[in-house]
PDB file of C-alpha atoms in Angstrom:
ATOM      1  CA  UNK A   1       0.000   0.000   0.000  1.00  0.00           C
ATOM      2  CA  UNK A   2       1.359   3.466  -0.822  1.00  0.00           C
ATOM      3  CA  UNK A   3       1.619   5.937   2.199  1.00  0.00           C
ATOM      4  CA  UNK A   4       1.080   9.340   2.983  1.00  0.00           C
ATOM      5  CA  UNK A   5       3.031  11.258   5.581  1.00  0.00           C
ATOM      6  CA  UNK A   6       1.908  14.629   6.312  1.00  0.00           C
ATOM      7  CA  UNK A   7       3.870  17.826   8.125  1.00  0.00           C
ATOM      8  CA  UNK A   8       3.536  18.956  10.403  1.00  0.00           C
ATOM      9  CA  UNK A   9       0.902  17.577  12.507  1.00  0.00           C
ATOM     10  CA  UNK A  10       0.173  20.976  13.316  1.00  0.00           C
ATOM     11  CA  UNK A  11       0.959  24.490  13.045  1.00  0.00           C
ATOM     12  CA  UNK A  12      -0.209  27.822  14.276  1.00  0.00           C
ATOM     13  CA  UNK A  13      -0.178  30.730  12.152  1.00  0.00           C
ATOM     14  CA  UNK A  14      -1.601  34.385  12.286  1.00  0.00           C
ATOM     15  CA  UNK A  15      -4.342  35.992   9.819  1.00  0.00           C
ATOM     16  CA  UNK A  16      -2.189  37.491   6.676  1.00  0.00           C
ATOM     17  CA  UNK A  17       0.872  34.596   6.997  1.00  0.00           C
ATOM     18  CA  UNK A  18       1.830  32.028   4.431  1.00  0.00           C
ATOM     19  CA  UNK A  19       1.816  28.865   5.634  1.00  0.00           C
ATOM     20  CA  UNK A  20       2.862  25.545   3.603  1.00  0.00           C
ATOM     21  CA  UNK A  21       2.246  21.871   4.161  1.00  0.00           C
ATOM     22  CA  UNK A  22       4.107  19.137   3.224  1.00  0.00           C
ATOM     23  CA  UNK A  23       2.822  15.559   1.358  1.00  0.00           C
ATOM     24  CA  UNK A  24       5.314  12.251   0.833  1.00  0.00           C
ATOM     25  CA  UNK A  25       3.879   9.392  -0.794  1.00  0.00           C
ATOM     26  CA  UNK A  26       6.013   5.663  -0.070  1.00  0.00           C
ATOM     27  CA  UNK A  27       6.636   5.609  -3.743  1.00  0.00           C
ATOM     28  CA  UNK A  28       5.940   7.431  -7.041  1.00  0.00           C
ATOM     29  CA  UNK A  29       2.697   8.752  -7.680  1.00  0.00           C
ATOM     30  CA  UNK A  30       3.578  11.512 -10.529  1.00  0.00           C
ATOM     31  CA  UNK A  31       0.617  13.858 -10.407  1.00  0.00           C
ATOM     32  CA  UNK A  32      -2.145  11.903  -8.805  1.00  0.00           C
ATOM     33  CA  UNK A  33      -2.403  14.040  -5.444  1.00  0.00           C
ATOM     34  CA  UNK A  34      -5.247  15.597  -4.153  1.00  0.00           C
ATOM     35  CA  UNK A  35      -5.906  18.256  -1.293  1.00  0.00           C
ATOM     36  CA  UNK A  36      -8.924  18.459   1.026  1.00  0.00           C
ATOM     37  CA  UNK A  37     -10.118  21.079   3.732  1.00  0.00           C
ATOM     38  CA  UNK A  38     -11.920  19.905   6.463  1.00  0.00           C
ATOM     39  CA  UNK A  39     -13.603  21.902   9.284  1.00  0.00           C
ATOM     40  CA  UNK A  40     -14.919  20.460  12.751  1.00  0.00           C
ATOM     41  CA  UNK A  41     -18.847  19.266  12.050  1.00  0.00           C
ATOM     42  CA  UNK A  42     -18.384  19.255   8.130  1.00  0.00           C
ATOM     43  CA  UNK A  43     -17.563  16.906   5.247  1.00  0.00           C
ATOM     44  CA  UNK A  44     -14.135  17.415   3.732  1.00  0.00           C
ATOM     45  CA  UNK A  45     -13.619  20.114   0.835  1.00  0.00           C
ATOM     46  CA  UNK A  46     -11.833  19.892  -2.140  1.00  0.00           C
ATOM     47  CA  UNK A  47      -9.370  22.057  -2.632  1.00  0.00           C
ATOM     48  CA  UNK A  48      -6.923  21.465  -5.461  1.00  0.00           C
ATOM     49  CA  UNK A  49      -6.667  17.658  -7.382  1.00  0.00           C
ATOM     50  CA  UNK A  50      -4.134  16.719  -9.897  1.00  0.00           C
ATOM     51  CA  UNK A  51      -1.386  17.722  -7.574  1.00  0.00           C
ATOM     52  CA  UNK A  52      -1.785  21.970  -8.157  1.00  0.00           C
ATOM     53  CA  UNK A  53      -5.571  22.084 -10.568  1.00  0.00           C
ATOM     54  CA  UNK A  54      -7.521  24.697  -8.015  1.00  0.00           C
ATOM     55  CA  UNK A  55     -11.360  23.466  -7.636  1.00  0.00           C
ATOM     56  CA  UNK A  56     -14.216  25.433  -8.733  1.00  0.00           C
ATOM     57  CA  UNK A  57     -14.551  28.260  -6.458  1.00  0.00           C
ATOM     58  CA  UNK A  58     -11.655  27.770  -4.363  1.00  0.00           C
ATOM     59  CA  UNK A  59      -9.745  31.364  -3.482  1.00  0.00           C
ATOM     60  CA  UNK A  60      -7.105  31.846  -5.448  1.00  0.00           C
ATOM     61  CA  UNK A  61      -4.503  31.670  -2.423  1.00  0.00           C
ATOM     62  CA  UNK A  62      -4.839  28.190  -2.562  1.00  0.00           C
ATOM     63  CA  UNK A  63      -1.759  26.563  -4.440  1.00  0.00           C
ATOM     64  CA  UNK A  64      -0.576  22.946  -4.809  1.00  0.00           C
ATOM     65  CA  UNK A  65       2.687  22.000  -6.624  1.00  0.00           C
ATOM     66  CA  UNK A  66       5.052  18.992  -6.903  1.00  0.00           C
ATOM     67  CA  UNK A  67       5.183  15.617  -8.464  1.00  0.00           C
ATOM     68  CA  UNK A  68       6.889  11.880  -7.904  1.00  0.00           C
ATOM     69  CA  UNK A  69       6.783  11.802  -3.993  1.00  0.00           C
ATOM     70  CA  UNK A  70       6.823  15.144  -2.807  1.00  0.00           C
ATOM     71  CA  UNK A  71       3.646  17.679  -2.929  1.00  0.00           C
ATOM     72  CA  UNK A  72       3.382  20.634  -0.941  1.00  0.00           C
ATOM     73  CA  UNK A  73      -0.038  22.922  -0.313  1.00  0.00           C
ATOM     74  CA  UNK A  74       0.078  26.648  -0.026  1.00  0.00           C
ATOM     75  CA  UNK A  75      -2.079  29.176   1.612  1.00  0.00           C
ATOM     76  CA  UNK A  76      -1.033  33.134   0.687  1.00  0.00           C
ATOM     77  CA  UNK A  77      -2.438  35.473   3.503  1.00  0.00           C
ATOM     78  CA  UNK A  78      -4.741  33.500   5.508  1.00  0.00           C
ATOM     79  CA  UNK A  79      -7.522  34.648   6.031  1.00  0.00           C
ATOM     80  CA  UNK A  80      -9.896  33.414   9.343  1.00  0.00           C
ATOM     81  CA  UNK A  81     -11.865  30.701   7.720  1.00  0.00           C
ATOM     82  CA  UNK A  82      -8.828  28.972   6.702  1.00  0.00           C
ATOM     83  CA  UNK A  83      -8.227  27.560  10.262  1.00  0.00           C
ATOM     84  CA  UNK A  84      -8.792  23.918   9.576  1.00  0.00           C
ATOM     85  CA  UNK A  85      -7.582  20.697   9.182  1.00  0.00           C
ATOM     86  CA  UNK A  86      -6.381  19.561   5.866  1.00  0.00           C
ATOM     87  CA  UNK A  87      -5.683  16.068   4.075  1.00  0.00           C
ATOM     88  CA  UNK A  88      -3.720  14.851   1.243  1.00  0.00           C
ATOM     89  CA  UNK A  89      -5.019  11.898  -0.657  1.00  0.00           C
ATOM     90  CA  UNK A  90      -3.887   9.426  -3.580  1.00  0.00           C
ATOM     91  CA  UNK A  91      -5.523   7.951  -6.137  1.00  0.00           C
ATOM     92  CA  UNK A  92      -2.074   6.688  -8.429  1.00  0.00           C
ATOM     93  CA  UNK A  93      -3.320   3.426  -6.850  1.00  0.00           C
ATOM     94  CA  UNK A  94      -6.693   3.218  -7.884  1.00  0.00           C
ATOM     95  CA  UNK A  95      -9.097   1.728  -7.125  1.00  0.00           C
ATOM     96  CA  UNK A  96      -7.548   1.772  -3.826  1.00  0.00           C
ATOM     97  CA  UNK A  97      -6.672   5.648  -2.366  1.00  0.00           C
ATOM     98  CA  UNK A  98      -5.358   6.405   0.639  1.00  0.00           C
ATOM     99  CA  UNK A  99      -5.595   9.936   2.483  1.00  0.00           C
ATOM    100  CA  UNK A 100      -2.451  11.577   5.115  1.00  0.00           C
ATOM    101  CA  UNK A 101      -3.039  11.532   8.592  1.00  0.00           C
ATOM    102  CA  UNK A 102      -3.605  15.504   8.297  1.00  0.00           C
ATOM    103  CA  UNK A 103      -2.670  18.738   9.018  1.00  0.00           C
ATOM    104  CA  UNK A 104      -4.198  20.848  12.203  1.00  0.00           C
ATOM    105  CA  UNK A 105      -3.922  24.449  11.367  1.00  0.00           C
ATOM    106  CA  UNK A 106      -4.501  26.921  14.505  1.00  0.00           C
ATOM    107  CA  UNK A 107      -4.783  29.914  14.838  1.00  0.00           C
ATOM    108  CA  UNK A 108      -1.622  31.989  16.865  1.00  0.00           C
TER     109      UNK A 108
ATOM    110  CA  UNK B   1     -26.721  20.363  -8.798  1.00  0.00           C
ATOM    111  CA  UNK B   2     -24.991  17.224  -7.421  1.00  0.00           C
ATOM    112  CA  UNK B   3     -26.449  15.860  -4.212  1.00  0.00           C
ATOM    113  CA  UNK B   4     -25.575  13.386  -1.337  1.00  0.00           C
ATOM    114  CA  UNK B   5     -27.974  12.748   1.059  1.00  0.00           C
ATOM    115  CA  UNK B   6     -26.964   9.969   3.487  1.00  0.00           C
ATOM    116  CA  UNK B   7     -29.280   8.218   6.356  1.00  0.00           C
ATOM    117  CA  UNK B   8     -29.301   9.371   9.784  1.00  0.00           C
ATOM    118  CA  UNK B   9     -27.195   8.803  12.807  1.00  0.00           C
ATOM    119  CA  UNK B  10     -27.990   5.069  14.395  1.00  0.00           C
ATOM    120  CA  UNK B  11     -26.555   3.130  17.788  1.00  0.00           C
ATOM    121  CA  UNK B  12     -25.533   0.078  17.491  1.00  0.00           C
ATOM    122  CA  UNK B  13     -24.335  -3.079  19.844  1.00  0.00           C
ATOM    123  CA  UNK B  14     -20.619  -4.577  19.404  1.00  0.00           C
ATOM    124  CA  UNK B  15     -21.430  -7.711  16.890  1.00  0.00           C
ATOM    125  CA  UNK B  16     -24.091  -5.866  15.096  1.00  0.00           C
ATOM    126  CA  UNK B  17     -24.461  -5.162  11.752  1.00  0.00           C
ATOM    127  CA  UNK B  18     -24.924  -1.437  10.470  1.00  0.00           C
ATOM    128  CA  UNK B  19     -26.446  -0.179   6.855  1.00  0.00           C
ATOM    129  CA  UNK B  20     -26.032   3.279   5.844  1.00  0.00           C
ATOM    130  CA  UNK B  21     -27.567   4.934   2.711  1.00  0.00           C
ATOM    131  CA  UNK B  22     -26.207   7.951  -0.024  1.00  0.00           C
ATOM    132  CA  UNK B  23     -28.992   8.934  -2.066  1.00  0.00           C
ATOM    133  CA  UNK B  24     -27.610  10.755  -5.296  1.00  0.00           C
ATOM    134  CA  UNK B  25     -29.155  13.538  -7.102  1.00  0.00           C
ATOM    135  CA  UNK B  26     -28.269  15.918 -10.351  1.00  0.00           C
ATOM    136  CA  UNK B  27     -26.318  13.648 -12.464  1.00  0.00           C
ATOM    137  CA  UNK B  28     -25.940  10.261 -14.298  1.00  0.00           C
ATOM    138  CA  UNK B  29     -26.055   7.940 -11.609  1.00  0.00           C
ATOM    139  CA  UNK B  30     -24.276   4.920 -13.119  1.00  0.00           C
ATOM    140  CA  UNK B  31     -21.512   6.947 -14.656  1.00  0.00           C
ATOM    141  CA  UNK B  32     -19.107   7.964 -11.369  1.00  0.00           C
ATOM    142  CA  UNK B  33     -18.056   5.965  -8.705  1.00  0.00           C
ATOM    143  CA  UNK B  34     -18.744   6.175  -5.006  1.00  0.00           C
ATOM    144  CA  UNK B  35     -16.486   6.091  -2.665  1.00  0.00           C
ATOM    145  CA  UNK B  36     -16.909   5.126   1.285  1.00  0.00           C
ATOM    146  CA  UNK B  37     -14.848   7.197   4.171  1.00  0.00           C
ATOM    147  CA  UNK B  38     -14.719   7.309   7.673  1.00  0.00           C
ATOM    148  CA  UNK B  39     -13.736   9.271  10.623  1.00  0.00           C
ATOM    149  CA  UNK B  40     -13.361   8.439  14.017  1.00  0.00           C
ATOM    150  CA  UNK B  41     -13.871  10.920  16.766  1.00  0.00           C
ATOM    151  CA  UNK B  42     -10.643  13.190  16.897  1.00  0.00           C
ATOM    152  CA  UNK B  43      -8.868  11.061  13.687  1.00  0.00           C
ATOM    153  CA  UNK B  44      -7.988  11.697  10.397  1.00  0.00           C
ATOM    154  CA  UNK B  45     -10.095  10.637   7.049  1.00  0.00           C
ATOM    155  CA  UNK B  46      -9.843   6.655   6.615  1.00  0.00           C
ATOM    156  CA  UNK B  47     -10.621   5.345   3.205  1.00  0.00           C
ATOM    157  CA  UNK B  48     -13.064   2.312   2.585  1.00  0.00           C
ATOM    158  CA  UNK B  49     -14.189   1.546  -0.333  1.00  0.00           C
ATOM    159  CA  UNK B  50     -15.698   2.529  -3.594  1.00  0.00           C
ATOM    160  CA  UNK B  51     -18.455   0.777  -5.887  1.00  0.00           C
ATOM    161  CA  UNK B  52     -18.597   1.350  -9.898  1.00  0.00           C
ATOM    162  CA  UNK B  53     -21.689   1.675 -10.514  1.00  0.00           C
ATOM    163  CA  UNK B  54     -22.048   0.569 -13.821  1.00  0.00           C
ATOM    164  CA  UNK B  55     -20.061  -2.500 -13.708  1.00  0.00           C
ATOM    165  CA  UNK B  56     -20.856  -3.068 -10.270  1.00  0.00           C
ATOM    166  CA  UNK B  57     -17.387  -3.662  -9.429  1.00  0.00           C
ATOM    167  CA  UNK B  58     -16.521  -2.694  -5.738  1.00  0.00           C
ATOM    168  CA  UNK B  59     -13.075  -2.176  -4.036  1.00  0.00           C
ATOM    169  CA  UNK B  60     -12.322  -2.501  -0.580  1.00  0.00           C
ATOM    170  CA  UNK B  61      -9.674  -1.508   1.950  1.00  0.00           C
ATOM    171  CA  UNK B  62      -7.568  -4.223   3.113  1.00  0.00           C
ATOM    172  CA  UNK B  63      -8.620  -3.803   6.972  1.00  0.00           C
ATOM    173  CA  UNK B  64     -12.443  -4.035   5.909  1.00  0.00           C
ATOM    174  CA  UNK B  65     -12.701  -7.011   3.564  1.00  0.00           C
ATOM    175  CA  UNK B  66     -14.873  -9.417   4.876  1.00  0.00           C
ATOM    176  CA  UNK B  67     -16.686  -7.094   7.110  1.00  0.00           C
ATOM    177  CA  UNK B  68     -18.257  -4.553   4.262  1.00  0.00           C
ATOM    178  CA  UNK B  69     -20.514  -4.680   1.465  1.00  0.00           C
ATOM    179  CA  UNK B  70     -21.471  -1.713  -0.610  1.00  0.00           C
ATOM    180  CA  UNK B  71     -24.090  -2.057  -2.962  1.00  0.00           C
ATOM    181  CA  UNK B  72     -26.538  -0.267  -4.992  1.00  0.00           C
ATOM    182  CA  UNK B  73     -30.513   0.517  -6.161  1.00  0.00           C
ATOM    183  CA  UNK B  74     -30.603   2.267  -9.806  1.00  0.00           C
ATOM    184  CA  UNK B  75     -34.151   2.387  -9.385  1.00  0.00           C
ATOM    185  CA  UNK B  76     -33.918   4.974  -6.536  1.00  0.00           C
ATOM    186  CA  UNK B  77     -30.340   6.323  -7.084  1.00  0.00           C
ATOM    187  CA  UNK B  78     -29.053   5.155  -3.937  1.00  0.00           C
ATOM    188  CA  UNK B  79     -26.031   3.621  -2.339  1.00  0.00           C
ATOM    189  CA  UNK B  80     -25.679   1.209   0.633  1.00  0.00           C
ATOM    190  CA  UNK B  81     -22.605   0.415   2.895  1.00  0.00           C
ATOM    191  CA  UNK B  82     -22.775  -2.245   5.329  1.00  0.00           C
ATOM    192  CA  UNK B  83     -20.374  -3.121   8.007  1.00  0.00           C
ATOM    193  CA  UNK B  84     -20.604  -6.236  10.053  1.00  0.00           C
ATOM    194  CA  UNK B  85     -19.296  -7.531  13.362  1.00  0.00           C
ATOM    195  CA  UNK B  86     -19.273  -3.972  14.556  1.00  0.00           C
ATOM    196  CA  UNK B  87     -16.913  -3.232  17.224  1.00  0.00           C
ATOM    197  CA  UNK B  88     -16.378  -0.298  19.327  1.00  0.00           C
ATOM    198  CA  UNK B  89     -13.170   1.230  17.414  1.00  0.00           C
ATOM    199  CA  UNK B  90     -16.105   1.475  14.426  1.00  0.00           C
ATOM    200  CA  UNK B  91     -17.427   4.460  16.253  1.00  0.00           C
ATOM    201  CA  UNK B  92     -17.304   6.672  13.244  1.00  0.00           C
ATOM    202  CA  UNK B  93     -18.786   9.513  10.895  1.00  0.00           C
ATOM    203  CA  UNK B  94     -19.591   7.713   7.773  1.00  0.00           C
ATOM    204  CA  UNK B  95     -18.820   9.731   4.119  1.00  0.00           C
ATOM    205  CA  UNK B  96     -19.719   8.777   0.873  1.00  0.00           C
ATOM    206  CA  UNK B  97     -18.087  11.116  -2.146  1.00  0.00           C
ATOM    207  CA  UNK B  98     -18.661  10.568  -5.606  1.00  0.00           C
ATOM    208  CA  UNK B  99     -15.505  10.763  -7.984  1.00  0.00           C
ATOM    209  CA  UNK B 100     -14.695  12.857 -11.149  1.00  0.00           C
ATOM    210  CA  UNK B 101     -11.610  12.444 -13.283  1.00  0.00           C
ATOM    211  CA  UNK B 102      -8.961  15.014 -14.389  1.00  0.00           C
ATOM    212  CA  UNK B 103      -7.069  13.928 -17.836  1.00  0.00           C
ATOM    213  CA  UNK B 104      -4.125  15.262 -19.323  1.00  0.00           C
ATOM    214  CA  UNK B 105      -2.472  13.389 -21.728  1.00  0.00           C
ATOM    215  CA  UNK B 106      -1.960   9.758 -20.293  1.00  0.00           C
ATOM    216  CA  UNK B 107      -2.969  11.112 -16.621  1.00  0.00           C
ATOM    217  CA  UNK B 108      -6.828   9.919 -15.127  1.00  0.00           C
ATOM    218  CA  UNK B 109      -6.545  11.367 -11.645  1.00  0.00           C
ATOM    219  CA  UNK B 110      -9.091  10.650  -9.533  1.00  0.00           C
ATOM    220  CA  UNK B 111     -10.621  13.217  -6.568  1.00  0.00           C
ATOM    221  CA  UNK B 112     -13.950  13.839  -4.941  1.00  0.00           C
ATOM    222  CA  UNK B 113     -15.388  16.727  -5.369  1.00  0.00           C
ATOM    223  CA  UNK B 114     -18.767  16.228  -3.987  1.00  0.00           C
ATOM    224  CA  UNK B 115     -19.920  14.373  -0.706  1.00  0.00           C
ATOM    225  CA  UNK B 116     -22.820  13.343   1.389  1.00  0.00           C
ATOM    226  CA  UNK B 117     -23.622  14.995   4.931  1.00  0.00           C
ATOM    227  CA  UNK B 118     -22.201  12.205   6.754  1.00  0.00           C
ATOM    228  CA  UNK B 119     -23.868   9.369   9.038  1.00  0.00           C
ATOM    229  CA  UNK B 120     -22.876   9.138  12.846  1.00  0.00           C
ATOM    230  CA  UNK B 121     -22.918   5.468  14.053  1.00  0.00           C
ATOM    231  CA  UNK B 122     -22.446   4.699  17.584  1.00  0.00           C
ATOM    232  CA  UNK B 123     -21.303   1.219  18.464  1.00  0.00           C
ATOM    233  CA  UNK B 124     -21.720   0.765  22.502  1.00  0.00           C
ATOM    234  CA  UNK B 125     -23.008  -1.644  24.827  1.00  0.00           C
TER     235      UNK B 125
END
């Protein structure tokens, strides 16, 4: 089974930072890497699939970039409803996916 | 629009059986897959399975084979997931998501772009 390791864990950042967090698949998975926002009492939210393709209707600070192993998820100037938790997933092994263990992202 | 409207919450006792449902709305119901995720009280997302539709080929998560069964009514659009022998570590919010596929050049990635409400289950003596 491919794995996803996420980092950090956690962070805390103030309104207006940029923050970054960090995906590593086991093994290859080129460009099929997917990013999710999840708040407490909701469903997940896509954010950006095919590794940096922004959803419909996602802000533009939203970024996702890398490939092979490495993937990384950026958030320009956050802004008070971005305080969530947030999940990678793969799908390079479909029909079986997987999903990081998440990111926690606090406010300072 | 696309819609995902799942059962409600239920209780259960350890060695029960549980059935959820994911009614889908506002597109072709046979042509995207659905997908089955959980999430235990404080964890992350945990992937279970997902069900084609149209082939009625299913896929399921190492750790759940044998105890799940997702299946399907075309007639009302609906999904089911069942999960047997329930223990209490199944103590869970319930997802389904239905896919959509991204391709460029020899790339199908797969994401999930819309899902249901969720469906508490409580498994406790």
């Amino acid at each position: 089974d491919i794995q996803m390791t996420q980092s950090p864990s956690s962070l805390s950042a103030s309104v207006g930072d940029r923050v970054t967090i960090t995906c590593r698949a086991s093994q290859s998975i080129t460009s099929y890497l997917n990013w999710y926002q999840q708040k407490a009492g909701e469903a997940p939210r896509l954010l950006i699939y095919a590794a940096s393709t922004l959803q419909t209707d996602i802000p533009s600070r939203f970024s996702g970039s890398g490939s092979g192993t490495d993937f990384s998820l950026n958030i320009s100037g956050l802004q008070p409803e971005d305080f969530a938790t947030y999940y990678c997933q793969q799908t390079f092994s479909s029909p079986l996916v997987t999903f990081g263990q998440g990111t926690r992202l606090d406010i300072k | 629009q696309v819609q995902l409207v799942q059962s409600g919450a239920e209780v259960k006792k350890p060695g029960a059986s549980m059935r959820i449902s994911c009614k889908a709305s506002g597109y072709v119901f046979t042509s995207y897959h659905i997908h089955w995720v959980r999430q235990a009280p404080g964890q992350g997302l945990e992937w279970m399975g997902k069900i084609n539709p149209h082939t009625g080929g299913t896929t399921y998560a190492q750790k759940f084979q044998g105890r799940v069964t997702v299946t399907w009514d075309t007639a009302t659009a609906t999904f089911y997931m069942e999960l047997s022998s329930l223990r209490s570590e199944d103590t869970a919010v319930y997802y389904c998501a239905r896919d959509s596929i991204a391709v460029s050049g020899s790339l199908r990635v797969e994401y999930l772009p819309y899902w249901g409400q969720g469906t508490l289950v409580s498994v406790s003596s």
